[in-house]
Amino acid sequence: MTFEAALRAAGVSDRVAEAFARVPRHPFIPDRIWHRGRPVDRAADPDRWRRLVDTDDAVVTQVDDGAENGPGLPSSSSSAPSIMAAMLDALDVHPGQWVLEIGTGTGWNAALLCELVGDADRVTTVEVDPVLAERARGALEDAGYRTRVVTGDGAAGYPALAPYDRIIATCTVRDVPKAWLAQTRDGGLVVTPWSPQPSGPGGVLARLRVRGDTAEGRFVQGLSFMWLRAQRNRGGTPHDLNATADQIRPIEAGQDLLLDGTVVLPLMLMLPAWRFGMRRSPEGMVIWLSATDSPSWARVYEDRVEQGGPRRLWDELEQAHAWWDQRGRPGVEEFGLTVGARGHTVWLGSPDGPSWRHG
């Protein structure tokens, strides 16, 4: 089965599937990529390079923001084609519309947008990294797409050509920038990966309809993207995770709950102002919970939880899990998001259903 046929079988629209058939991936991928933390050079190992590029997986195209001798942290990639197709399907692009992309990356997604719009001049793409922007500009021109590649902070959008019918981001945000809403035509769409967690299990794809200064819509699916650079987690915790616990109590299902993505993603939506991560201890792995609005924390071991601070984070998580379980364990697609003057509000079922404020 061809990739185009596989997309159709997965429910992707014919127009999006046909765009992928017309625009191959490999002309947009740089000669050096990274796989499992190690570089793969096209000149040295062309067969392996091509195999990696031809898979339905993300391909890391930059590490450490391009710095030399860094720790090798991925900082740009070509997303998995099936995820890109789902995002473009959610964007519902029509010929002749004006589209703004946040996060050019390799330029491949911008080329697909040009195909869907039918006019490269109606697509603008913004990339914060000048090296990536220049490389993508060259790849797009070589492929015949003379679209507008802007070097700048994607959080600011590109007001010169606003309003846009569609805005799509290829990076995760915690705070949907007000500039995106202001630059979207009334009734237009903003499609972006979103997460209230500065660290943790990834995020969700939000499809938001803009009405005035408010954007609202359901989540499409769970996914994981690199962050908008201006909103990256800078690391660290707001308190001492080695502090003496105020409470210690036994638990039965602790770490398993937090390691199950189908469970922790909905819990992430229902629990504001917290994050979690993992570290090693003399007893093995410990998962930590950390409040972002107070010096509250929890350490989750295999058999017990230790908590401190004014909030009992593990208690809140257990209560949210029980509430979610009693309602039939709704998936992320049953939740939605409203962005407006009151910040970001997640809701279940409909905007007037159960809701949780996220700043």
GROMACS .gro file of C-alpha atoms in nm:
model
  359
    1MET     CA    1   0.000   0.000   0.000
    2THR     CA    2   0.133   0.343  -0.092
    3PHE     CA    3   0.159   0.612   0.174
    4GLU     CA    4  -0.115   0.806  -0.008
    5ALA     CA    5  -0.345   0.502   0.014
    6ALA     CA    6  -0.253   0.451   0.380
    7LEU     CA    7  -0.351   0.810   0.457
    8ARG     CA    8  -0.687   0.762   0.286
    9ALA     CA    9  -0.741   0.438   0.476
   10ALA     CA   10  -0.672   0.628   0.799
   11GLY     CA   11  -0.947   0.876   0.714
   12VAL     CA   12  -0.735   1.161   0.579
   13SER     CA   13  -0.911   1.367   0.311
   14ASP     CA   14  -0.834   1.303  -0.056
   15ARG     CA   15  -0.695   1.656  -0.104
   16VAL     CA   16  -0.440   1.615   0.175
   17ALA     CA   17  -0.343   1.264   0.065
   18GLU     CA   18  -0.293   1.388  -0.293
   19ALA     CA   19  -0.074   1.675  -0.170
   20PHE     CA   20   0.158   1.424  -0.001
   21ALA     CA   21   0.172   1.224  -0.324
   22ARG     CA   22   0.282   1.536  -0.515
   23VAL     CA   23   0.539   1.661  -0.262
   24PRO     CA   24   0.799   1.404  -0.149
   25ARG     CA   25   0.976   1.449   0.183
   26HIS     CA   26   1.339   1.382   0.101
   27PRO     CA   27   1.419   1.704  -0.093
   28PHE     CA   28   1.349   1.902   0.225
   29ILE     CA   29   1.563   1.694   0.463
   30PRO     CA   30   1.923   1.812   0.526
   31ASP     CA   31   2.217   1.585   0.454
   32ARG     CA   32   2.283   1.535   0.825
   33ILE     CA   33   2.008   1.400   1.049
   34TRP     CA   34   2.011   1.236   1.393
   35HIS     CA   35   1.877   0.897   1.496
   36ARG     CA   36   1.876   0.786   1.859
   37GLY     CA   37   2.116   1.067   1.943
   38ARG     CA   38   2.371   0.985   1.674
   39PRO     CA   39   2.429   1.169   1.346
   40VAL     CA   40   2.351   1.001   1.016
   41ASP     CA   41   2.520   1.161   0.714
   42ARG     CA   42   2.375   1.118   0.369
   43ALA     CA   43   2.717   1.109   0.201
   44ALA     CA   44   2.856   0.846   0.438
   45ASP     CA   45   2.548   0.621   0.459
   46PRO     CA   46   2.296   0.715   0.188
   47ASP     CA   47   2.088   0.398   0.222
   48ARG     CA   48   2.033   0.442   0.596
   49TRP     CA   49   1.964   0.813   0.552
   50ARG     CA   50   1.696   0.736   0.292
   51ARG     CA   51   1.541   0.457   0.499
   52LEU     CA   52   1.502   0.692   0.795
   53VAL     CA   53   1.358   0.968   0.579
   54ASP     CA   54   1.109   0.732   0.413
   55THR     CA   55   0.959   0.608   0.741
   56ASP     CA   56   0.643   0.742   0.905
   57ASP     CA   57   0.849   0.877   1.193
   58ALA     CA   58   0.986   1.212   1.298
   59VAL     CA   59   1.337   1.284   1.168
   60VAL     CA   60   1.559   1.501   1.389
   61THR     CA   61   1.721   1.766   1.169
   62GLN     CA   62   1.893   1.982   1.432
   63VAL     CA   63   2.024   1.939   1.786
   64ASP     CA   64   2.116   2.197   2.051
   65ASP     CA   65   1.976   2.485   1.839
   66GLY     CA   66   2.269   2.424   1.605
   67ALA     CA   67   2.539   2.474   1.868
   68GLU     CA   68   2.858   2.271   1.853
   69ASN     CA   69   2.953   2.018   2.123
   70GLY     CA   70   2.618   2.037   2.304
   71PRO     CA   71   2.440   1.752   2.486
   72GLY     CA   72   2.261   1.646   2.166
   73LEU     CA   73   1.908   1.760   2.256
   74PRO     CA   74   1.675   1.766   1.952
   75SER     CA   75   1.578   2.123   1.862
   76SER     CA   76   1.416   2.081   1.520
   77SER     CA   77   1.269   1.792   1.325
   78SER     CA   78   1.058   1.685   1.034
   79SER     CA   79   0.743   1.554   1.200
   80ALA     CA   80   0.597   1.210   1.131
   81PRO     CA   81   0.410   1.238   0.799
   82SER     CA   82   0.090   1.085   0.938
   83ILE     CA   83   0.085   1.348   1.216
   84MET     CA   84   0.142   1.624   0.960
   85ALA     CA   85  -0.146   1.486   0.752
   86ALA     CA   86  -0.378   1.483   1.055
   87MET     CA   87  -0.288   1.844   1.132
   88LEU     CA   88  -0.342   1.957   0.774
   89ASP     CA   89  -0.675   1.775   0.767
   90ALA     CA   90  -0.778   1.955   1.086
   91LEU     CA   91  -0.672   2.287   0.932
   92ASP     CA   92  -0.927   2.238   0.651
   93VAL     CA   93  -0.739   2.453   0.399
   94HIS     CA   94  -0.919   2.559   0.082
   95PRO     CA   95  -0.781   2.700  -0.244
   96GLY     CA   96  -0.728   3.074  -0.235
   97GLN     CA   97  -0.710   3.108   0.144
   98TRP     CA   98  -0.436   3.300   0.324
   99VAL     CA   99  -0.234   3.079   0.557
  100LEU     CA  100   0.029   3.150   0.823
  101GLU     CA  101   0.257   2.873   0.947
  102ILE     CA  102   0.448   2.905   1.275
  103GLY     CA  103   0.766   2.696   1.269
  104THR     CA  104   0.904   2.644   0.919
  105GLY     CA  105   1.149   2.369   1.011
  106THR     CA  106   1.253   2.195   0.688
  107GLY     CA  107   0.993   2.371   0.473
  108TRP     CA  108   0.813   2.050   0.376
  109ASN     CA  109   0.489   2.143   0.553
  110ALA     CA  110   0.495   2.485   0.387
  111ALA     CA  111   0.524   2.315   0.047
  112LEU     CA  112   0.221   2.098   0.130
  113LEU     CA  113   0.030   2.412   0.231
  114CYS     CA  114   0.118   2.571  -0.104
  115GLU     CA  115  -0.031   2.271  -0.281
  116LEU     CA  116  -0.350   2.291  -0.075
  117VAL     CA  117  -0.390   2.667  -0.119
  118GLY     CA  118  -0.293   2.660  -0.485
  119ASP     CA  119  -0.086   2.980  -0.465
  120ALA     CA  120   0.254   2.995  -0.293
  121ASP     CA  121   0.217   3.370  -0.244
  122ARG     CA  122  -0.074   3.310  -0.006
  123VAL     CA  123   0.139   3.102   0.234
  124THR     CA  124   0.369   3.271   0.486
  125THR     CA  125   0.588   3.067   0.718
  126VAL     CA  126   0.783   3.200   1.018
  127GLU     CA  127   1.100   3.041   1.158
  128VAL     CA  128   1.288   3.173   1.462
  129ASP     CA  129   1.620   3.007   1.372
  130PRO     CA  130   1.793   3.198   1.089
  131VAL     CA  131   1.995   2.895   0.978
  132LEU     CA  132   1.684   2.677   0.952
  133ALA     CA  133   1.494   2.958   0.777
  134GLU     CA  134   1.764   2.998   0.512
  135ARG     CA  135   1.788   2.624   0.454
  136ALA     CA  136   1.408   2.591   0.422
  137ARG     CA  137   1.393   2.892   0.186
  138GLY     CA  138   1.644   2.724  -0.043
  139ALA     CA  139   1.464   2.389  -0.034
  140LEU     CA  140   1.130   2.552  -0.114
  141GLU     CA  141   1.277   2.748  -0.403
  142ASP     CA  142   1.450   2.438  -0.542
  143ALA     CA  143   1.114   2.257  -0.530
  144GLY     CA  144   0.944   2.542  -0.713
  145TYR     CA  145   0.765   2.710  -0.422
  146ARG     CA  146   0.846   3.080  -0.394
  147THR     CA  147   0.658   3.125  -0.072
  148ARG     CA  148   0.735   3.381   0.199
  149VAL     CA  149   0.983   3.252   0.461
  150VAL     CA  150   1.014   3.502   0.746
  151THR     CA  151   1.288   3.486   1.009
  152GLY     CA  152   1.138   3.593   1.341
  153ASP     CA  153   0.958   3.499   1.660
  154GLY     CA  154   0.654   3.291   1.568
  155ALA     CA  155   0.474   3.406   1.882
  156ALA     CA  156   0.434   3.745   1.713
  157GLY     CA  157   0.284   3.596   1.398
  158TYR     CA  158   0.325   3.809   1.085
  159PRO     CA  159   0.090   4.108   1.104
  160ALA     CA  160   0.189   4.253   0.767
  161LEU     CA  161  -0.044   4.020   0.576
  162ALA     CA  162  -0.313   3.965   0.840
  163PRO     CA  163  -0.587   3.865   0.868
  164TYR     CA  164  -0.533   3.498   0.778
  165ASP     CA  165  -0.795   3.236   0.712
  166ARG     CA  166  -0.584   2.970   0.878
  167ILE     CA  167  -0.291   2.964   1.122
  168ILE     CA  168  -0.104   2.641   1.191
  169ALA     CA  169   0.176   2.591   1.442
  170THR     CA  170   0.427   2.307   1.425
  171CYS     CA  171   0.540   2.359   1.783
  172THR     CA  172   0.372   2.316   2.121
  173VAL     CA  173   0.249   2.617   2.316
  174ARG     CA  174   0.124   2.652   2.671
  175ASP     CA  175  -0.014   3.003   2.614
  176VAL     CA  176  -0.176   3.048   2.273
  177PRO     CA  177  -0.032   3.386   2.166
  178LYS     CA  178  -0.286   3.667   2.148
  179ALA     CA  179  -0.122   3.776   1.823
  180TRP     CA  180  -0.242   3.456   1.655
  181LEU     CA  181  -0.603   3.526   1.747
  182ALA     CA  182  -0.575   3.892   1.647
  183GLN     CA  183  -0.430   3.794   1.308
  184THR     CA  184  -0.698   3.533   1.228
  185ARG     CA  185  -1.004   3.630   1.030
  186ASP     CA  186  -1.333   3.602   1.222
  187GLY     CA  187  -1.448   3.243   1.173
  188GLY     CA  188  -1.098   3.127   1.081
  189LEU     CA  189  -0.905   2.841   1.239
  190VAL     CA  190  -0.595   2.811   1.454
  191VAL     CA  191  -0.450   2.457   1.472
  192THR     CA  192  -0.171   2.408   1.724
  193PRO     CA  193  -0.020   2.151   1.958
  194TRP     CA  194  -0.106   2.262   2.312
  195SER     CA  195  -0.005   2.151   2.659
  196PRO     CA  196  -0.055   2.299   3.006
  197GLN     CA  197   0.247   2.096   3.121
  198PRO     CA  198   0.595   2.245   3.083
  199SER     CA  199   0.720   1.887   3.111
  200GLY     CA  200   0.555   1.548   3.096
  201PRO     CA  201   0.363   1.329   2.855
  202GLY     CA  202   0.343   1.550   2.545
  203GLY     CA  203   0.029   1.738   2.457
  204VAL     CA  204  -0.282   1.754   2.242
  205LEU     CA  205  -0.372   1.899   1.904
  206ALA     CA  206  -0.614   2.189   1.945
  207ARG     CA  207  -0.844   2.299   1.660
  208LEU     CA  208  -0.972   2.642   1.756
  209ARG     CA  209  -1.235   2.851   1.577
  210VAL     CA  210  -1.172   3.224   1.622
  211ARG     CA  211  -1.461   3.457   1.702
  212GLY     CA  212  -1.348   3.808   1.789
  213ASP     CA  213  -1.092   3.789   2.069
  214THR     CA  214  -1.189   3.430   2.164
  215ALA     CA  215  -1.086   3.095   2.014
  216GLU     CA  216  -1.260   2.771   2.099
  217GLY     CA  217  -1.269   2.410   1.986
  218ARG     CA  218  -1.206   2.045   2.062
  219PHE     CA  219  -0.882   1.858   2.081
  220VAL     CA  220  -0.819   1.629   1.785
  221GLN     CA  221  -0.571   1.381   1.933
  222GLY     CA  222  -0.272   1.345   2.158
  223LEU     CA  223   0.072   1.418   2.013
  224SER     CA  224   0.418   1.539   2.106
  225PHE     CA  225   0.597   1.834   1.945
  226MET     CA  226   0.896   2.048   2.030
  227TRP     CA  227   0.807   2.369   2.211
  228LEU     CA  228   0.781   2.721   2.075
  229ARG     CA  229   1.124   2.840   2.181
  230ALA     CA  230   0.988   3.138   2.374
  231GLN     CA  231   0.778   2.899   2.588
  232ARG     CA  232   1.027   2.621   2.649
  233ASN     CA  233   1.060   2.470   2.994
  234ARG     CA  234   1.379   2.613   3.139
  235GLY     CA  235   1.414   2.326   3.384
  236GLY     CA  236   1.436   2.325   3.760
  237THR     CA  237   1.161   2.304   4.019
  238PRO     CA  238   1.005   2.573   4.240
  239HIS     CA  239   1.103   2.400   4.563
  240ASP     CA  240   1.333   2.145   4.724
  241LEU     CA  241   1.230   1.796   4.612
  242ASN     CA  242   1.450   1.653   4.889
  243ALA     CA  243   1.253   1.832   5.160
  244THR     CA  244   1.109   1.646   5.458
  245ALA     CA  245   0.761   1.520   5.379
  246ASP     CA  246   0.454   1.655   5.560
  247GLN     CA  247   0.269   1.333   5.479
  248ILE     CA  248   0.371   0.977   5.388
  249ARG     CA  249   0.112   0.714   5.300
  250PRO     CA  250   0.097   0.383   5.114
  251ILE     CA  251  -0.048   0.362   4.761
  252GLU     CA  252  -0.136   0.072   4.532
  253ALA     CA  253  -0.124   0.216   4.177
  254GLY     CA  254   0.107   0.513   4.168
  255GLN     CA  255   0.381   0.507   3.909
  256ASP     CA  256   0.179   0.291   3.668
  257LEU     CA  257  -0.090   0.559   3.657
  258LEU     CA  258   0.157   0.831   3.564
  259LEU     CA  259   0.336   0.618   3.305
  260ASP     CA  260   0.018   0.535   3.110
  261GLY     CA  261  -0.023   0.802   2.843
  262THR     CA  262  -0.392   0.724   2.786
  263VAL     CA  263  -0.453   0.807   3.154
  264VAL     CA  264  -0.210   1.086   3.228
  265LEU     CA  265  -0.305   1.299   2.925
  266PRO     CA  266  -0.667   1.349   3.043
  267LEU     CA  267  -0.543   1.402   3.400
  268MET     CA  268  -0.304   1.667   3.270
  269LEU     CA  269  -0.604   1.851   3.125
  270MET     CA  270  -0.799   1.833   3.450
  271LEU     CA  271  -0.524   1.934   3.694
  272PRO     CA  272  -0.403   2.293   3.657
  273ALA     CA  273  -0.064   2.424   3.767
  274TRP     CA  274   0.143   2.108   3.804
  275ARG     CA  275   0.412   1.916   3.626
  276PHE     CA  276   0.599   1.592   3.677
  277GLY     CA  277   0.917   1.414   3.590
  278MET     CA  278   1.138   1.122   3.688
  279ARG     CA  279   1.465   1.078   3.868
  280ARG     CA  280   1.660   0.799   4.030
  281SER     CA  281   1.690   0.734   4.401
  282PRO     CA  282   1.858   0.462   4.613
  283GLU     CA  283   1.522   0.280   4.596
  284GLY     CA  284   1.500   0.300   4.218
  285MET     CA  285   1.296   0.532   4.003
  286VAL     CA  286   1.090   0.800   4.172
  287ILE     CA  287   0.833   1.018   3.995
  288TRP     CA  288   0.804   1.372   4.124
  289LEU     CA  289   0.505   1.603   4.106
  290SER     CA  290   0.559   1.976   4.132
  291ALA     CA  291   0.309   2.262   4.163
  292THR     CA  292   0.379   2.572   3.957
  293ASP     CA  293   0.161   2.798   4.173
  294SER     CA  294   0.292   2.706   4.520
  295PRO     CA  295   0.581   2.520   4.690
  296SER     CA  296   0.386   2.193   4.680
  297TRP     CA  297   0.531   1.863   4.573
  298ALA     CA  298   0.502   1.486   4.587
  299ARG     CA  299   0.746   1.197   4.550
  300VAL     CA  300   0.584   0.883   4.410
  301TYR     CA  301   0.752   0.548   4.482
  302GLU     CA  302   0.635   0.198   4.396
  303ASP     CA  303   0.455   0.153   4.727
  304ARG     CA  304   0.409   0.498   4.880
  305VAL     CA  305   0.377   0.869   4.821
  306GLU     CA  306   0.548   1.149   5.015
  307GLN     CA  307   0.392   1.496   4.997
  308GLY     CA  308   0.471   1.848   5.110
  309GLY     CA  309   0.344   2.203   5.074
  310PRO     CA  310  -0.003   2.359   5.088
  311ARG     CA  311  -0.141   2.146   4.803
  312ARG     CA  312  -0.166   1.768   4.826
  313LEU     CA  313  -0.081   1.703   4.464
  314TRP     CA  314  -0.113   1.326   4.477
  315ASP     CA  315  -0.452   1.352   4.647
  316GLU     CA  316  -0.569   1.590   4.373
  317LEU     CA  317  -0.447   1.348   4.108
  318GLU     CA  318  -0.623   1.051   4.270
  319GLN     CA  319  -0.948   1.248   4.293
  320ALA     CA  320  -0.925   1.356   3.929
  321HIS     CA  321  -0.855   0.997   3.824
  322ALA     CA  322  -1.157   0.865   4.016
  323TRP     CA  323  -1.381   1.137   3.866
  324TRP     CA  324  -1.255   1.059   3.515
  325ASP     CA  325  -1.295   0.684   3.566
  326GLN     CA  326  -1.654   0.723   3.690
  327ARG     CA  327  -1.743   0.911   3.370
  328GLY     CA  328  -1.628   0.632   3.142
  329ARG     CA  329  -1.266   0.740   3.098
  330PRO     CA  330  -1.326   0.998   2.822
  331GLY     CA  331  -1.041   1.038   2.574
  332VAL     CA  332  -0.870   1.366   2.492
  333GLU     CA  333  -1.096   1.403   2.185
  334GLU     CA  334  -1.389   1.463   2.421
  335PHE     CA  335  -1.214   1.761   2.581
  336GLY     CA  336  -1.181   2.109   2.433
  337LEU     CA  337  -1.023   2.446   2.495
  338THR     CA  338  -1.143   2.805   2.515
  339VAL     CA  339  -0.883   3.082   2.486
  340GLY     CA  340  -0.994   3.433   2.573
  341ALA     CA  341  -0.980   3.717   2.819
  342ARG     CA  342  -0.995   3.474   3.113
  343GLY     CA  343  -0.697   3.277   2.989
  344HIS     CA  344  -0.711   2.910   2.891
  345THR     CA  345  -1.003   2.694   3.001
  346VAL     CA  346  -1.027   2.321   2.930
  347TRP     CA  347  -1.375   2.169   2.921
  348LEU     CA  348  -1.529   1.827   2.881
  349GLY     CA  349  -1.807   1.766   2.632
  350SER     CA  350  -1.896   2.129   2.560
  351PRO     CA  351  -1.787   2.476   2.676
  352ASP     CA  352  -2.067   2.480   2.934
  353GLY     CA  353  -1.966   2.139   3.072
  354PRO     CA  354  -1.717   2.062   3.352
  355SER     CA  355  -1.417   2.292   3.313
  356TRP     CA  356  -1.069   2.363   3.449
  357ARG     CA  357  -0.879   2.692   3.432
  358HIS     CA  358  -0.518   2.682   3.318
  359GLY     CA  359  -0.405   3.038   3.370
   0.00000   0.00000   0.00000
